[in-house]
PDB file of C-alpha atoms in Angstrom:
ATOM      1  CA  ILE A 982       2.759   9.957 -36.839  1.00  0.00           C
ATOM      2  CA  SER A 983       4.586   9.069 -40.066  1.00  0.00           C
ATOM      3  CA  VAL A 984       4.476  12.554 -41.186  1.00  0.00           C
ATOM      4  CA  ALA A 985       6.312  13.705 -37.636  1.00  0.00           C
ATOM      5  CA  MET A 986       8.802  10.830 -38.102  1.00  0.00           C
ATOM      6  CA  ASP A 987       9.527  12.091 -41.403  1.00  0.00           C
ATOM      7  CA  ASN A 988       9.874  15.508 -40.286  1.00  0.00           C
ATOM      8  CA  LEU A 989      12.521  14.554 -37.560  1.00  0.00           C
ATOM      9  CA  ARG A 990      14.146  12.062 -39.798  1.00  0.00           C
ATOM     10  CA  GLU A 991      15.538  15.627 -41.549  1.00  0.00           C
ATOM     11  CA  TYR A 992      17.146  16.708 -38.503  1.00  0.00           C
ATOM     12  CA  LEU A 993      18.886  13.622 -37.448  1.00  0.00           C
ATOM     13  CA  PRO A 994      22.509  12.868 -38.963  1.00  0.00           C
ATOM     14  CA  ASP A 995      22.944  10.831 -41.775  1.00  0.00           C
ATOM     15  CA  ASN A 996      23.440   7.808 -39.921  1.00  0.00           C
ATOM     16  CA  GLU A 997      22.139   4.179 -40.372  1.00  0.00           C
ATOM     17  CA  ASP A 998      21.658   3.431 -36.915  1.00  0.00           C
ATOM     18  CA  TYR A 999      19.119   6.523 -36.416  1.00  0.00           C
ATOM     19  CA  ILE A1000      17.214   5.927 -39.607  1.00  0.00           C
ATOM     20  CA  GLN A1001      16.911   2.024 -38.633  1.00  0.00           C
ATOM     21  CA  SER A1002      15.796   3.122 -35.052  1.00  0.00           C
ATOM     22  CA  LEU A1003      13.711   6.010 -36.338  1.00  0.00           C
ATOM     23  CA  ASP A1004      11.917   3.725 -38.956  1.00  0.00           C
ATOM     24  CA  TYR A1005      11.181   0.980 -35.689  1.00  0.00           C
ATOM     25  CA  LEU A1006       9.870   3.550 -33.919  1.00  0.00           C
ATOM     26  CA  ARG A1007       7.832   4.756 -36.500  1.00  0.00           C
ATOM     27  CA  ASP A1008       6.409   1.488 -37.556  1.00  0.00           C
ATOM     28  CA  ASN A1009       5.467   0.676 -33.896  1.00  0.00           C
ATOM     29  CA  LEU A1010       3.819   3.851 -33.403  1.00  0.00           C
ATOM     30  CA  ASP A1011       1.633   3.380 -36.217  1.00  0.00           C
ATOM     31  CA  TYR A1012       0.769  -0.417 -35.608  1.00  0.00           C
ATOM     32  CA  VAL A1013      -0.547   1.283 -32.306  1.00  0.00           C
ATOM     33  CA  SER A1014      -2.328   3.671 -34.379  1.00  0.00           C
ATOM     34  CA  ARG A1015      -4.167   0.962 -36.511  1.00  0.00           C
ATOM     35  CA  LEU A1016      -4.703  -0.786 -33.198  1.00  0.00           C
ATOM     36  CA  ILE A1017      -6.684   1.625 -31.625  1.00  0.00           C
ATOM     37  CA  ASP A1018      -8.701   1.948 -34.925  1.00  0.00           C
ATOM     38  CA  LEU A1019      -9.612  -1.333 -35.153  1.00  0.00           C
ATOM     39  CA  ASN A1020     -10.637  -1.261 -31.565  1.00  0.00           C
ATOM     40  CA  CYS A1021     -12.768   1.642 -31.770  1.00  0.00           C
ATOM     41  CA  GLN A1022     -14.085   0.318 -35.403  1.00  0.00           C
ATOM     42  CA  ASN A1023     -13.018   3.467 -36.514  1.00  0.00           C
ATOM     43  CA  ILE A1024     -11.468   2.477 -39.685  1.00  0.00           C
ATOM     44  CA  ASP A1025     -11.295   5.145 -42.901  1.00  0.00           C
ATOM     45  CA  MET A1026     -11.680   3.080 -46.163  1.00  0.00           C
ATOM     46  CA  SER A1027     -13.177   5.760 -47.853  1.00  0.00           C
ATOM     47  CA  GLU A1028      -9.998   7.195 -49.139  1.00  0.00           C
ATOM     48  CA  LYS A1029      -8.720   4.976 -51.897  1.00  0.00           C
ATOM     49  CA  SER A1030      -5.658   4.894 -54.163  1.00  0.00           C
ATOM     50  CA  ASP A1031      -4.102   2.268 -56.827  1.00  0.00           C
ATOM     51  CA  ILE A1032      -1.507   0.195 -54.700  1.00  0.00           C
ATOM     52  CA  ASP A1033       1.241  -1.919 -56.256  1.00  0.00           C
ATOM     53  CA  VAL A1034       0.899  -5.085 -54.816  1.00  0.00           C
ATOM     54  CA  GLU A1035       4.393  -6.302 -54.853  1.00  0.00           C
ATOM     55  CA  LYS A1036       6.014  -3.120 -53.555  1.00  0.00           C
ATOM     56  CA  PHE A1037       3.110  -3.155 -50.558  1.00  0.00           C
ATOM     57  CA  PHE A1038       3.321  -6.657 -49.453  1.00  0.00           C
ATOM     58  CA  ARG A1039       7.558  -6.423 -49.678  1.00  0.00           C
ATOM     59  CA  ASN A1040       7.035  -3.108 -47.484  1.00  0.00           C
ATOM     60  CA  TYR A1041       4.356  -4.561 -45.089  1.00  0.00           C
ATOM     61  CA  VAL A1042       6.291  -7.575 -44.484  1.00  0.00           C
ATOM     62  CA  SER A1043       9.563  -4.731 -43.594  1.00  0.00           C
ATOM     63  CA  LYS A1044       7.551  -3.265 -41.111  1.00  0.00           C
ATOM     64  CA  TRP A1045       6.243  -6.121 -39.613  1.00  0.00           C
ATOM     65  CA  ASN A1046       9.364  -7.558 -38.862  1.00  0.00           C
ATOM     66  CA  ASN A1047       9.979  -4.235 -37.021  1.00  0.00           C
ATOM     67  CA  TYR A1048       6.942  -4.613 -34.654  1.00  0.00           C
ATOM     68  CA  GLY A1049       5.014  -7.657 -34.969  1.00  0.00           C
ATOM     69  CA  SER A1050       5.594 -10.964 -33.069  1.00  0.00           C
ATOM     70  CA  LYS A1051       8.679 -13.186 -33.650  1.00  0.00           C
ATOM     71  CA  ASN A1052       6.652 -16.686 -32.515  1.00  0.00           C
ATOM     72  CA  PHE A1053       6.497 -17.340 -36.311  1.00  0.00           C
ATOM     73  CA  GLU A1054       8.632 -17.529 -39.594  1.00  0.00           C
ATOM     74  CA  LEU A1055       6.704 -14.313 -41.743  1.00  0.00           C
ATOM     75  CA  ARG A1056       7.281 -15.845 -45.446  1.00  0.00           C
ATOM     76  CA  LEU A1057       6.271 -13.999 -48.825  1.00  0.00           C
ATOM     77  CA  SER A1058       5.736 -15.380 -52.627  1.00  0.00           C
ATOM     78  CA  PHE A1059       4.237 -13.832 -55.505  1.00  0.00           C
ATOM     79  CA  ASN A1060       3.323 -15.311 -58.749  1.00  0.00           C
ATOM     80  CA  ILE A1061       2.004 -11.942 -60.688  1.00  0.00           C
ATOM     81  CA  ASP A1062       2.881  -9.425 -63.491  1.00  0.00           C
ATOM     82  CA  GLU A1063       4.927  -6.667 -62.925  1.00  0.00           C
ATOM     83  CA  GLY A1064       3.006  -3.711 -62.305  1.00  0.00           C
ATOM     84  CA  THR A1065      -0.098  -5.277 -60.862  1.00  0.00           C
ATOM     85  CA  TYR A1066      -1.923  -2.651 -58.866  1.00  0.00           C
ATOM     86  CA  ILE A1067      -5.114  -2.851 -56.409  1.00  0.00           C
ATOM     87  CA  THR A1068      -7.486   0.273 -55.251  1.00  0.00           C
ATOM     88  CA  GLY A1069      -8.210   0.406 -52.264  1.00  0.00           C
ATOM     89  CA  ASN A1070      -7.025   2.042 -48.888  1.00  0.00           C
ATOM     90  CA  GLU A1071      -3.308   1.329 -47.813  1.00  0.00           C
ATOM     91  CA  THR A1072      -4.279   1.560 -44.225  1.00  0.00           C
ATOM     92  CA  ALA A1073      -7.181  -0.891 -44.219  1.00  0.00           C
ATOM     93  CA  LEU A1074      -4.970  -3.470 -46.115  1.00  0.00           C
ATOM     94  CA  MET A1075      -2.232  -3.289 -43.227  1.00  0.00           C
ATOM     95  CA  VAL A1076      -4.982  -3.325 -40.512  1.00  0.00           C
ATOM     96  CA  LEU A1077      -6.557  -6.674 -42.663  1.00  0.00           C
ATOM     97  CA  LEU A1078      -3.007  -8.251 -42.574  1.00  0.00           C
ATOM     98  CA  ASP A1079      -2.364  -6.891 -38.769  1.00  0.00           C
ATOM     99  CA  GLU A1080      -5.321  -8.649 -37.737  1.00  0.00           C
ATOM    100  CA  LEU A1081      -4.761 -11.771 -39.333  1.00  0.00           C
ATOM    101  CA  LEU A1082      -0.882 -12.573 -38.026  1.00  0.00           C
ATOM    102  CA  ARG A1083      -1.861 -11.221 -34.644  1.00  0.00           C
ATOM    103  CA  ASN A1084      -4.489 -14.144 -34.340  1.00  0.00           C
ATOM    104  CA  ALA A1085      -2.495 -16.607 -35.846  1.00  0.00           C
ATOM    105  CA  ASP A1086       0.281 -15.805 -32.993  1.00  0.00           C
ATOM    106  CA  LYS A1087      -2.279 -15.813 -30.286  1.00  0.00           C
ATOM    107  CA  HIS A1088      -4.943 -18.803 -31.490  1.00  0.00           C
ATOM    108  CA  GLY A1089      -2.519 -20.689 -33.924  1.00  0.00           C
ATOM    109  CA  PHE A1090       0.858 -20.203 -32.093  1.00  0.00           C
ATOM    110  CA  GLY A1091      -0.455 -19.837 -28.589  1.00  0.00           C
ATOM    111  CA  ARG A1092       2.075 -16.644 -28.255  1.00  0.00           C
ATOM    112  CA  SER A1093       4.490 -19.354 -28.212  1.00  0.00           C
ATOM    113  CA  TYR A1094       8.056 -19.258 -30.563  1.00  0.00           C
ATOM    114  CA  SER A1095       9.048 -22.767 -32.049  1.00  0.00           C
ATOM    115  CA  GLU A1096      11.700 -22.633 -35.243  1.00  0.00           C
ATOM    116  CA  ARG A1097       8.254 -24.783 -36.898  1.00  0.00           C
ATOM    117  CA  ASN A1098       5.792 -21.630 -36.950  1.00  0.00           C
ATOM    118  CA  PHE A1099       5.370 -20.421 -39.981  1.00  0.00           C
ATOM    119  CA  VAL A1100       2.711 -18.078 -41.744  1.00  0.00           C
ATOM    120  CA  ASP A1101       2.900 -17.814 -45.701  1.00  0.00           C
ATOM    121  CA  ILE A1102       1.184 -14.810 -47.416  1.00  0.00           C
ATOM    122  CA  SER A1103       1.231 -15.836 -51.461  1.00  0.00           C
ATOM    123  CA  ILE A1104       0.066 -13.358 -54.033  1.00  0.00           C
ATOM    124  CA  GLU A1105      -1.245 -15.236 -57.123  1.00  0.00           C
ATOM    125  CA  LEU A1106      -2.449 -13.373 -60.462  1.00  0.00           C
ATOM    126  CA  ILE A1107      -5.542 -15.006 -61.485  1.00  0.00           C
ATOM    127  CA  ASP A1108      -7.664 -14.924 -64.543  1.00  0.00           C
ATOM    128  CA  LYS A1109      -5.453 -12.522 -66.045  1.00  0.00           C
ATOM    129  CA  HIS A1110      -6.314 -12.969 -69.971  1.00  0.00           C
ATOM    130  CA  SER A1111     -10.400 -12.152 -68.340  1.00  0.00           C
ATOM    131  CA  ASP A1112     -12.018  -8.792 -68.864  1.00  0.00           C
ATOM    132  CA  GLU A1113     -11.957  -8.861 -64.573  1.00  0.00           C
ATOM    133  CA  PRO A1114      -8.028 -10.137 -63.500  1.00  0.00           C
ATOM    134  CA  LYS A1115      -7.930 -10.758 -59.785  1.00  0.00           C
ATOM    135  CA  ILE A1116      -5.330 -11.333 -57.441  1.00  0.00           C
ATOM    136  CA  LEU A1117      -5.710 -14.178 -55.228  1.00  0.00           C
ATOM    137  CA  LEU A1118      -4.019 -13.420 -51.215  1.00  0.00           C
ATOM    138  CA  ASP A1119      -3.919 -16.661 -49.541  1.00  0.00           C
ATOM    139  CA  VAL A1120      -2.609 -16.206 -45.663  1.00  0.00           C
ATOM    140  CA  SER A1121      -2.076 -19.859 -44.388  1.00  0.00           C
ATOM    141  CA  ASN A1122      -0.618 -20.453 -40.862  1.00  0.00           C
ATOM    142  CA  ASN A1123       0.600 -23.908 -39.447  1.00  0.00           C
ATOM    143  CA  GLY A1124      -0.442 -23.314 -36.044  1.00  0.00           C
ATOM    144  CA  LYS A1125      -3.532 -24.692 -34.362  1.00  0.00           C
ATOM    145  CA  PRO A1126      -6.346 -25.101 -36.804  1.00  0.00           C
ATOM    146  CA  PHE A1127      -9.743 -24.620 -36.547  1.00  0.00           C
ATOM    147  CA  SER A1128     -12.131 -27.020 -36.364  1.00  0.00           C
ATOM    148  CA  VAL A1129     -13.808 -27.891 -39.647  1.00  0.00           C
ATOM    149  CA  GLU A1130     -17.144 -26.896 -38.109  1.00  0.00           C
ATOM    150  CA  PHE A1131     -15.958 -23.633 -37.681  1.00  0.00           C
ATOM    151  CA  THR A1132     -17.006 -21.193 -40.782  1.00  0.00           C
ATOM    152  CA  LEU A1133     -16.445 -17.869 -42.761  1.00  0.00           C
ATOM    153  CA  ASP A1134     -19.714 -16.917 -40.895  1.00  0.00           C
ATOM    154  CA  ASP A1135     -18.367 -17.413 -37.576  1.00  0.00           C
ATOM    155  CA  TYR A1136     -15.158 -15.757 -37.672  1.00  0.00           C
ATOM    156  CA  ILE A1137     -17.276 -12.593 -39.909  1.00  0.00           C
ATOM    157  CA  THR A1138     -20.308 -12.241 -37.550  1.00  0.00           C
ATOM    158  CA  ALA A1139     -19.777  -9.027 -34.987  1.00  0.00           C
ATOM    159  CA  GLY A1140     -21.319  -9.675 -31.931  1.00  0.00           C
ATOM    160  CA  LYS A1141     -21.024 -13.648 -32.068  1.00  0.00           C
ATOM    161  CA  PHE A1142     -19.077 -15.105 -29.046  1.00  0.00           C
ATOM    162  CA  ASN A1143     -17.432 -18.088 -30.329  1.00  0.00           C
ATOM    163  CA  LYS A1144     -15.748 -20.590 -28.565  1.00  0.00           C
ATOM    164  CA  GLU A1145     -13.175 -21.291 -31.250  1.00  0.00           C
ATOM    165  CA  THR A1146     -11.236 -17.895 -30.659  1.00  0.00           C
ATOM    166  CA  GLY A1147     -12.409 -16.655 -27.341  1.00  0.00           C
ATOM    167  CA  ASN A1148     -13.158 -13.340 -29.215  1.00  0.00           C
ATOM    168  CA  SER A1149     -16.212 -11.345 -30.386  1.00  0.00           C
ATOM    169  CA  GLY A1150     -15.991 -11.714 -34.100  1.00  0.00           C
ATOM    170  CA  LEU A1151     -15.521  -7.579 -34.369  1.00  0.00           C
ATOM    171  CA  GLY A1152     -11.820  -7.660 -35.669  1.00  0.00           C
ATOM    172  CA  GLY A1153     -13.343 -10.724 -38.292  1.00  0.00           C
ATOM    173  CA  ARG A1154     -16.141  -8.380 -39.369  1.00  0.00           C
ATOM    174  CA  GLN A1155     -13.677  -5.528 -40.130  1.00  0.00           C
ATOM    175  CA  VAL A1156     -11.653  -7.935 -41.911  1.00  0.00           C
ATOM    176  CA  TYR A1157     -14.537  -9.091 -44.157  1.00  0.00           C
ATOM    177  CA  ASN A1158     -15.343  -5.433 -44.773  1.00  0.00           C
ATOM    178  CA  ILE A1159     -12.015  -4.373 -45.769  1.00  0.00           C
ATOM    179  CA  CYS A1160     -11.898  -6.941 -48.200  1.00  0.00           C
ATOM    180  CA  LYS A1161     -15.429  -5.665 -49.757  1.00  0.00           C
ATOM    181  CA  SER A1162     -14.216  -2.391 -50.092  1.00  0.00           C
ATOM    182  CA  PHE A1163     -11.641  -3.432 -51.926  1.00  0.00           C
ATOM    183  CA  GLY A1164     -14.345  -5.069 -54.224  1.00  0.00           C
ATOM    184  CA  GLY A1165     -13.089  -8.370 -53.038  1.00  0.00           C
ATOM    185  CA  ASP A1166     -14.343 -11.738 -51.711  1.00  0.00           C
ATOM    186  CA  MET A1167     -12.941 -13.903 -49.163  1.00  0.00           C
ATOM    187  CA  ASP A1168     -12.921 -17.372 -47.759  1.00  0.00           C
ATOM    188  CA  LEU A1169     -11.766 -19.342 -44.755  1.00  0.00           C
ATOM    189  CA  ILE A1170     -10.159 -22.891 -45.357  1.00  0.00           C
ATOM    190  CA  THR A1171     -10.809 -25.104 -42.626  1.00  0.00           C
ATOM    191  CA  GLU A1172     -10.984 -28.524 -43.956  1.00  0.00           C
ATOM    192  CA  ARG A1173      -7.102 -29.303 -43.669  1.00  0.00           C
ATOM    193  CA  ASN A1174      -6.099 -30.563 -40.332  1.00  0.00           C
ATOM    194  CA  ASP A1175      -2.448 -28.942 -40.536  1.00  0.00           C
ATOM    195  CA  MET A1176      -3.110 -25.328 -41.650  1.00  0.00           C
ATOM    196  CA  THR A1177      -5.482 -22.275 -41.447  1.00  0.00           C
ATOM    197  CA  THR A1178      -6.147 -20.556 -44.998  1.00  0.00           C
ATOM    198  CA  PHE A1179      -7.823 -17.308 -45.503  1.00  0.00           C
ATOM    199  CA  LEU A1180      -8.421 -16.468 -49.003  1.00  0.00           C
ATOM    200  CA  PHE A1181      -9.026 -13.075 -50.638  1.00  0.00           C
ATOM    201  CA  PHE A1182     -10.112 -12.365 -54.075  1.00  0.00           C
ATOM    202  CA  ILE A1183      -9.567  -8.932 -54.857  1.00  0.00           C
ATOM    203  CA  PRO A1184     -10.010  -7.150 -58.807  1.00  0.00           C
ATOM    204  CA  ALA A1185      -6.617  -6.183 -60.243  1.00  0.00           C
ATOM    205  CA  ASN A1186      -5.577  -3.493 -62.547  1.00  0.00           C
ATOM    206  CA  ARG A1187      -2.680  -3.422 -64.469  1.00  0.00           C
TER     207      ARG A1187
END
């Protein structure tokens, strides 16, 4: 889809309105394609490349603003060195973020707008002076939190219906598998009564 949109751009007038409309259409079609792959459990994680962390996440937020929910403010912050990279499949990482944000909208905010609603994506470089530096990806929302009894295992167990989300766990399992494909680990923080926080620890290279 993206290739077709890029080819179409060559035949459009050099007009900002045309370009913005085409970007909006492309981002929405790409999102639908990722949703289909997620629901069909057909996410290809085999093709990997080095991903510029800051460039990727800034680009992702821009795309989300074209196709994602407007029920919350999406906020982004960095504490990393310039030229920090992670290795994995870029589309799979977008699927991971899509799933977290879509669930925040559905379960955290009840698909209802409030000016107080927000999701924070923060990226920090940790263990930067060690032989194995990592990025800490923190995705937190201030919607209705999970109960303290809800565990990471509950979230990632495929086929395990849970009363917290009303879902089967397939999306959570895909999030976990994508994280692992980057060589990472994840955690779910539910102890706070005002936030739900997903943490991802992903090997970094510079």
